XYZ file of C-alpha atoms in Angstrom:
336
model
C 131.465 60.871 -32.111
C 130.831 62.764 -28.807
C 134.151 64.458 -29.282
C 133.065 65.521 -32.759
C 129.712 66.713 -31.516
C 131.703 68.888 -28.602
C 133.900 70.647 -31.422
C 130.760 71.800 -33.578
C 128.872 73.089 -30.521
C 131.836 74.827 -29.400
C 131.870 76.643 -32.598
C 130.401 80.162 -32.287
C 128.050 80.338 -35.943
C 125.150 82.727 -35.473
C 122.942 82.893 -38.190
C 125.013 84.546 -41.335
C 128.098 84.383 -40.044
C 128.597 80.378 -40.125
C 132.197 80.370 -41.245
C 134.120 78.173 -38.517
C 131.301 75.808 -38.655
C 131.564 75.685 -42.455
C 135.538 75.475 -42.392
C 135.351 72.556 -39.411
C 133.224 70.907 -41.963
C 134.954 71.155 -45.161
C 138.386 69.737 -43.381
C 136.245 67.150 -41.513
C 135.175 65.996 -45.036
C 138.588 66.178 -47.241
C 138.628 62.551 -48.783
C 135.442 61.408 -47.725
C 133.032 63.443 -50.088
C 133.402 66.390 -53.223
C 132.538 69.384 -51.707
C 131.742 73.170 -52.834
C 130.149 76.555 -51.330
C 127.493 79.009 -53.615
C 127.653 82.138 -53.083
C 125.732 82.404 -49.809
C 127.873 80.318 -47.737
C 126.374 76.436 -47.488
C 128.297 73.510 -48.280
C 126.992 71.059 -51.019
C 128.963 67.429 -50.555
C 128.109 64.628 -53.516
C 128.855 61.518 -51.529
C 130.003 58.282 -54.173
C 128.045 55.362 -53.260
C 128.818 51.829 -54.421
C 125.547 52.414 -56.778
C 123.860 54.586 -58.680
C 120.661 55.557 -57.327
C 117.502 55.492 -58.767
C 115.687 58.484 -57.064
C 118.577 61.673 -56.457
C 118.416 62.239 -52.520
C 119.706 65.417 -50.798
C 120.265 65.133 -46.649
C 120.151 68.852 -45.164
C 121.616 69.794 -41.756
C 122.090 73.449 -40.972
C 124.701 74.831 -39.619
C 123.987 78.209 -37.738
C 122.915 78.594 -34.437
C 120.514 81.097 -32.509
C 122.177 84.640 -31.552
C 122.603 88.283 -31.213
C 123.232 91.052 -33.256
C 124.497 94.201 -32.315
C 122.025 97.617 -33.382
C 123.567 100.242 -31.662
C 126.019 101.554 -28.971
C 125.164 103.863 -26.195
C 127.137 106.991 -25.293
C 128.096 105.149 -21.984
C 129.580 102.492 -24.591
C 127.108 99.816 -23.705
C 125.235 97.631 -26.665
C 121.876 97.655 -28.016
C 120.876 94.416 -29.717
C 118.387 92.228 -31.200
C 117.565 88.648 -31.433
C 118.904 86.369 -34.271
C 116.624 83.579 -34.363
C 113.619 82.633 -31.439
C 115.579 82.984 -28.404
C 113.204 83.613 -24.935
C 113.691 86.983 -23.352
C 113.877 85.284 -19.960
C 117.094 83.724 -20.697
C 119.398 86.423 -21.737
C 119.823 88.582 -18.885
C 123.108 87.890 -16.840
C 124.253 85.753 -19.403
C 128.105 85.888 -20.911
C 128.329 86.484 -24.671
C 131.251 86.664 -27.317
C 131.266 88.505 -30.149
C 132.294 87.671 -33.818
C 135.959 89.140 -33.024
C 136.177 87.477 -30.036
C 135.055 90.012 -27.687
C 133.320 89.320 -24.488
C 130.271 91.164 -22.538
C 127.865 90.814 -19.858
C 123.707 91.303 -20.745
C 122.452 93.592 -18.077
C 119.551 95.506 -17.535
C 118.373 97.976 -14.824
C 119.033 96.535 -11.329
C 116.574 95.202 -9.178
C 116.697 97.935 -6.870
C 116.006 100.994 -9.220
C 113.105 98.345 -10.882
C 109.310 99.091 -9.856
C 107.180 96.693 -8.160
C 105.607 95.767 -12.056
C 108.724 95.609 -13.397
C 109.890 93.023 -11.085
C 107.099 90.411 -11.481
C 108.090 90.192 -15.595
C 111.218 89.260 -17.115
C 112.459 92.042 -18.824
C 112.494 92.566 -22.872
C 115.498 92.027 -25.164
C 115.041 95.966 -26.069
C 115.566 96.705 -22.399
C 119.256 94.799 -22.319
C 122.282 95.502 -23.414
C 125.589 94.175 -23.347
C 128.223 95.206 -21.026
C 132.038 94.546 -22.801
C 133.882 97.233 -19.965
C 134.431 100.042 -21.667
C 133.041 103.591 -20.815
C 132.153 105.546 -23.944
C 130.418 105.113 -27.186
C 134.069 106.100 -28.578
C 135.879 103.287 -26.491
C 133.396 100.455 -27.585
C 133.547 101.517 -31.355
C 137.160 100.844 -30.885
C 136.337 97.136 -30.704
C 132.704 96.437 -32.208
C 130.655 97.405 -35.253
C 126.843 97.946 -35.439
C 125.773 94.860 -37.189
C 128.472 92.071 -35.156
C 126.931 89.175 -34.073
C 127.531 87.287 -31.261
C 126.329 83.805 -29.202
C 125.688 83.110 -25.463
C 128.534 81.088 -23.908
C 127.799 77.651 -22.548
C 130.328 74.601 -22.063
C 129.956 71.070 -23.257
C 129.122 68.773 -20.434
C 128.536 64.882 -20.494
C 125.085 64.533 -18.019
C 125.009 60.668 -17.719
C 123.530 59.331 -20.960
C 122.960 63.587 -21.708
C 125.341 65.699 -23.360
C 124.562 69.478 -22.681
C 125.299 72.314 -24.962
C 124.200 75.394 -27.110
C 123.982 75.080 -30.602
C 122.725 71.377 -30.522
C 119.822 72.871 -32.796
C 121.720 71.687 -35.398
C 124.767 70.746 -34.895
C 123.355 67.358 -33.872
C 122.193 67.050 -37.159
C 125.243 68.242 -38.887
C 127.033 65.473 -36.836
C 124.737 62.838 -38.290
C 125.419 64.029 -41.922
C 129.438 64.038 -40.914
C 128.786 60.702 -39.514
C 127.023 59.024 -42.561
C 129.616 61.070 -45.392
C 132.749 59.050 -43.605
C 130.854 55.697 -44.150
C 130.765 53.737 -46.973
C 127.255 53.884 -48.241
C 125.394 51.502 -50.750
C 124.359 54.528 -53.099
C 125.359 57.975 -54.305
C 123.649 61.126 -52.266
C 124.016 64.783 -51.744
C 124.500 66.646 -48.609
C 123.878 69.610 -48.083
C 125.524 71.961 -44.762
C 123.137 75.121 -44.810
C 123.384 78.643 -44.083
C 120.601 81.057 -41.854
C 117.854 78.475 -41.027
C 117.498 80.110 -38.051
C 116.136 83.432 -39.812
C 113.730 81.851 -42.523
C 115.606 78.672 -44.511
C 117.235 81.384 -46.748
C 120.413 79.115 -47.506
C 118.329 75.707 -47.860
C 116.068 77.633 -50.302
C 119.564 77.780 -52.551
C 121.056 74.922 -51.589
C 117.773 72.816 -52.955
C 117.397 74.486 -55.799
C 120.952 73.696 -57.008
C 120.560 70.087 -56.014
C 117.532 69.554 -57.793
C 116.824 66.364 -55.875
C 113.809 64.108 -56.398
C 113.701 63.491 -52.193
C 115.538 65.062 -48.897
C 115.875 63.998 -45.697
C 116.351 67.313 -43.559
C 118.028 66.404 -40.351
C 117.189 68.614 -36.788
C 116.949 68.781 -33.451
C 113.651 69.817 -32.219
C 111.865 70.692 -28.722
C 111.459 67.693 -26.328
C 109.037 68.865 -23.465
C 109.352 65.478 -21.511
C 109.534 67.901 -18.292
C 108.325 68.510 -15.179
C 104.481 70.297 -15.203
C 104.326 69.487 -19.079
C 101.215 66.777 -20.130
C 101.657 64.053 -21.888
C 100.457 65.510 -24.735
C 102.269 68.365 -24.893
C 105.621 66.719 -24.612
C 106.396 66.631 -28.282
C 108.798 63.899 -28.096
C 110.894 62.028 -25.200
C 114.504 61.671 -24.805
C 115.821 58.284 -25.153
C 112.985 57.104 -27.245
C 114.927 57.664 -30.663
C 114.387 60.278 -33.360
C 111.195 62.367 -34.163
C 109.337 61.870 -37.356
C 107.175 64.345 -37.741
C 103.932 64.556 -39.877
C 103.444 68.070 -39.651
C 104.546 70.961 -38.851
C 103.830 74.752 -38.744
C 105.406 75.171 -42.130
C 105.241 71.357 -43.728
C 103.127 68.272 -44.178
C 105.526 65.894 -45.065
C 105.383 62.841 -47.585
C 103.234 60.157 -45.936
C 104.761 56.905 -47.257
C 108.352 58.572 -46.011
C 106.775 58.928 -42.704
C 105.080 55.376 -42.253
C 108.233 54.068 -43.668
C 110.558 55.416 -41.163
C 108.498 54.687 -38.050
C 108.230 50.931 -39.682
C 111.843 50.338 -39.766
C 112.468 48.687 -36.461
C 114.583 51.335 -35.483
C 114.158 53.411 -32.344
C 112.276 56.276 -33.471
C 109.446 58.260 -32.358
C 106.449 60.119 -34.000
C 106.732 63.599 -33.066
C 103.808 64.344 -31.502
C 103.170 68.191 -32.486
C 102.336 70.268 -35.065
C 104.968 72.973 -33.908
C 107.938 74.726 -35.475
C 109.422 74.730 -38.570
C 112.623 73.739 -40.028
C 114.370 73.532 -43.331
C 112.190 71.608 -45.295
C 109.479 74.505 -45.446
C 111.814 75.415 -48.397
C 113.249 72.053 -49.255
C 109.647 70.648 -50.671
C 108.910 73.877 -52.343
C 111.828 73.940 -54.601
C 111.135 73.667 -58.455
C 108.734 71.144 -59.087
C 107.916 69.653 -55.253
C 110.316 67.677 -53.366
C 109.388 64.671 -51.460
C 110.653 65.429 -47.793
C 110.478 64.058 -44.217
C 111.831 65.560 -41.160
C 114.429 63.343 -38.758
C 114.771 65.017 -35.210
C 116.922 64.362 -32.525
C 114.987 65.102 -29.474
C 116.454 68.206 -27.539
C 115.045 69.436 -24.393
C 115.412 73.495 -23.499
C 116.079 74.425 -27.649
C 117.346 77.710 -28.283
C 118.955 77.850 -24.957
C 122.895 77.699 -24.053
C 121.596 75.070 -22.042
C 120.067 72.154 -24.535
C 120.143 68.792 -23.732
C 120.205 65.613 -25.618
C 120.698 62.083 -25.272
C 123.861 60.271 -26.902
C 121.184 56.625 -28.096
C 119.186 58.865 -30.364
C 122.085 60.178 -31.898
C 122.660 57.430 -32.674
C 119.695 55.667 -33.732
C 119.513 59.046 -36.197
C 122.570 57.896 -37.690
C 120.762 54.484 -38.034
C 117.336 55.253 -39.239
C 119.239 57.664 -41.542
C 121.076 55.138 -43.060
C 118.162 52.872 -43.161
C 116.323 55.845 -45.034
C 118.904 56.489 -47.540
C 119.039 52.901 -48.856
C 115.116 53.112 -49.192
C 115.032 55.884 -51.251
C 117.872 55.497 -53.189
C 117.314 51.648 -54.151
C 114.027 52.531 -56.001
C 111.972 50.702 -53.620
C 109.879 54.386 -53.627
C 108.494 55.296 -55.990
């Protein structure tokens, strides 16, 4: 599973440009699931159960990843750029990127030298950087690039204890857990769904849900665990090790009740979240058609949107678990 988990991270997929996630996912899923793509990129799997169910379920992971895009190029050949996705100013500058063609650069900004006395005390903006690749004219760099590439920042996998550390964990932790549950046998027939650009406004999930036309849906995520150092208790949003995050509400979603109390009855590991913060997939999931009965599962991950998250391997696992659990609620008609 970890070894899994390490390919997907490794996998560069800003937001609209998912396509090695999307073709390490198709392969991963040849015999274990009927898969096909729409037109904007996501993958929609029909899993065969031993049963039919009696409510039609649809589990969404997404698949992209926060990033840069490239705006313009200097005449001294460096890159302008812009955000894909919430990703903190304060973390981009000296950082390594690659590009969509496999091209490497450097952010920079102004050195500390030339920098004013106010201009040292603040971080600077993402408008102020740009990315270094070595080349010296606009000419040079045009050889290479095109306004409009997009590109991660480079981090490697590490095992930390009980921790794995990574970019890209927001989601490919949850993609994991929908892998994970497609190679099992399960009890009843469900949908997955691998979606495109969550990170920009659950464009691809809006699709995806719409095709599916389920009567509930699970979306699986990763979501901020502030269980650090200078953070109050009740600002910590969740805690590693203490299982998955149910959440109630968020900035985008109040999510079915009776999904909610039924998942933090199971007896599996789980946690509420304890925030009414962010947004995820199912903004658009529980909006589609007629309403869809949703509820949020989150592994906890602690500096999100970084190349730097961390999460802990148990509530991985006990997604995988309360996942499972959830499915056979659902689909067994014991909801109704």
């Amino acid at each position: 599973m970890i070894k899994t988990l390490e390919n997907l991270c490794q996998l560069n997929a800003p937001s609209g440009c998912e396509r090695d996630v999307r073709e390490y996912i198709l392969d991963a899923l040849k015999g274990y699931a009927d898969c096909k793509t729409d037109a904007l990129g996501n993958i929609i799997a029909f899993k065969k159960g031993k049963n039919r169910p009696q409510n039609k379920l649809m589990i969404d992971a997404h698949m992209d990843e926060v990033g840069i895009i490239i705006t313009s190029v200097t005449e001294e050949g460096f890159l302008k750029f812009t955000t894909l996705g919430g990703i903190k100013d304060c973390i981009l500058l000296s950082r390594t990127v690659t590009l969509e063609n496999g091209v490497s650069g450097i952010i920079g900004c102004k050195p500390v030298h030339l920098s004013t006395a106010d201009e040292r005390k603040k971080a600077p903006k993402a408008d102020e950087l740009y990315i270094d690749i070595g080349v010296a004219s606009k000419e040079e760099a045009e050889k290479y690039i095109n306004v409009g590439d997009s590109g991660v920042i480079d981090s490697d996998f590490e095992i930390m204890g009980d921790n794995v550390k990574a970019k890209a964990i927001d989601d490919r932790a949850g993609c994991l857990v929908l892998l994970e549950l497609l190679k099992q046998d399960s009890e009843y027939d469900f949908y997955a769904t691998f979606t495109v650009q969550e990170e920009i406004g659950t464009r691809g999930a809006r699709v995806a849900t719409y095709n599916v036309d389920p009567d509930f849906a699970l979306a699986l995520e990763a979501t901020t665990a502030a269980d650090i150092d200078g953070v109050g208790s009740a600002d910590k949003v969740c805690v590693l090790g203490r299982g998955p995050a149910v959440s109630f509400m968020d900035r985008s979603t109040v999510y079915d009740r009776e999904l909610y109390d039924i998942a933090l009855n199971s007896g599996i590991t789980c946690q509420p979240k304890a925030s009414v913060t962010g947004g995820n997939n199912s903004s658009a999931i529980h909006l589609s058609r007629e309403g869809v009965r949703t509820l949020a599962l989150s592994v906890p991950c602690r500096y999100i949107h970084s190349p730097s998250c961390v999460a802990n391997v148990k509530d991985i696992e006990n997604t995988i678990s309360l996942t499972k659990y959830m499915i056979n609620k659902i689909c067994s008609g014991e909801i109704k």
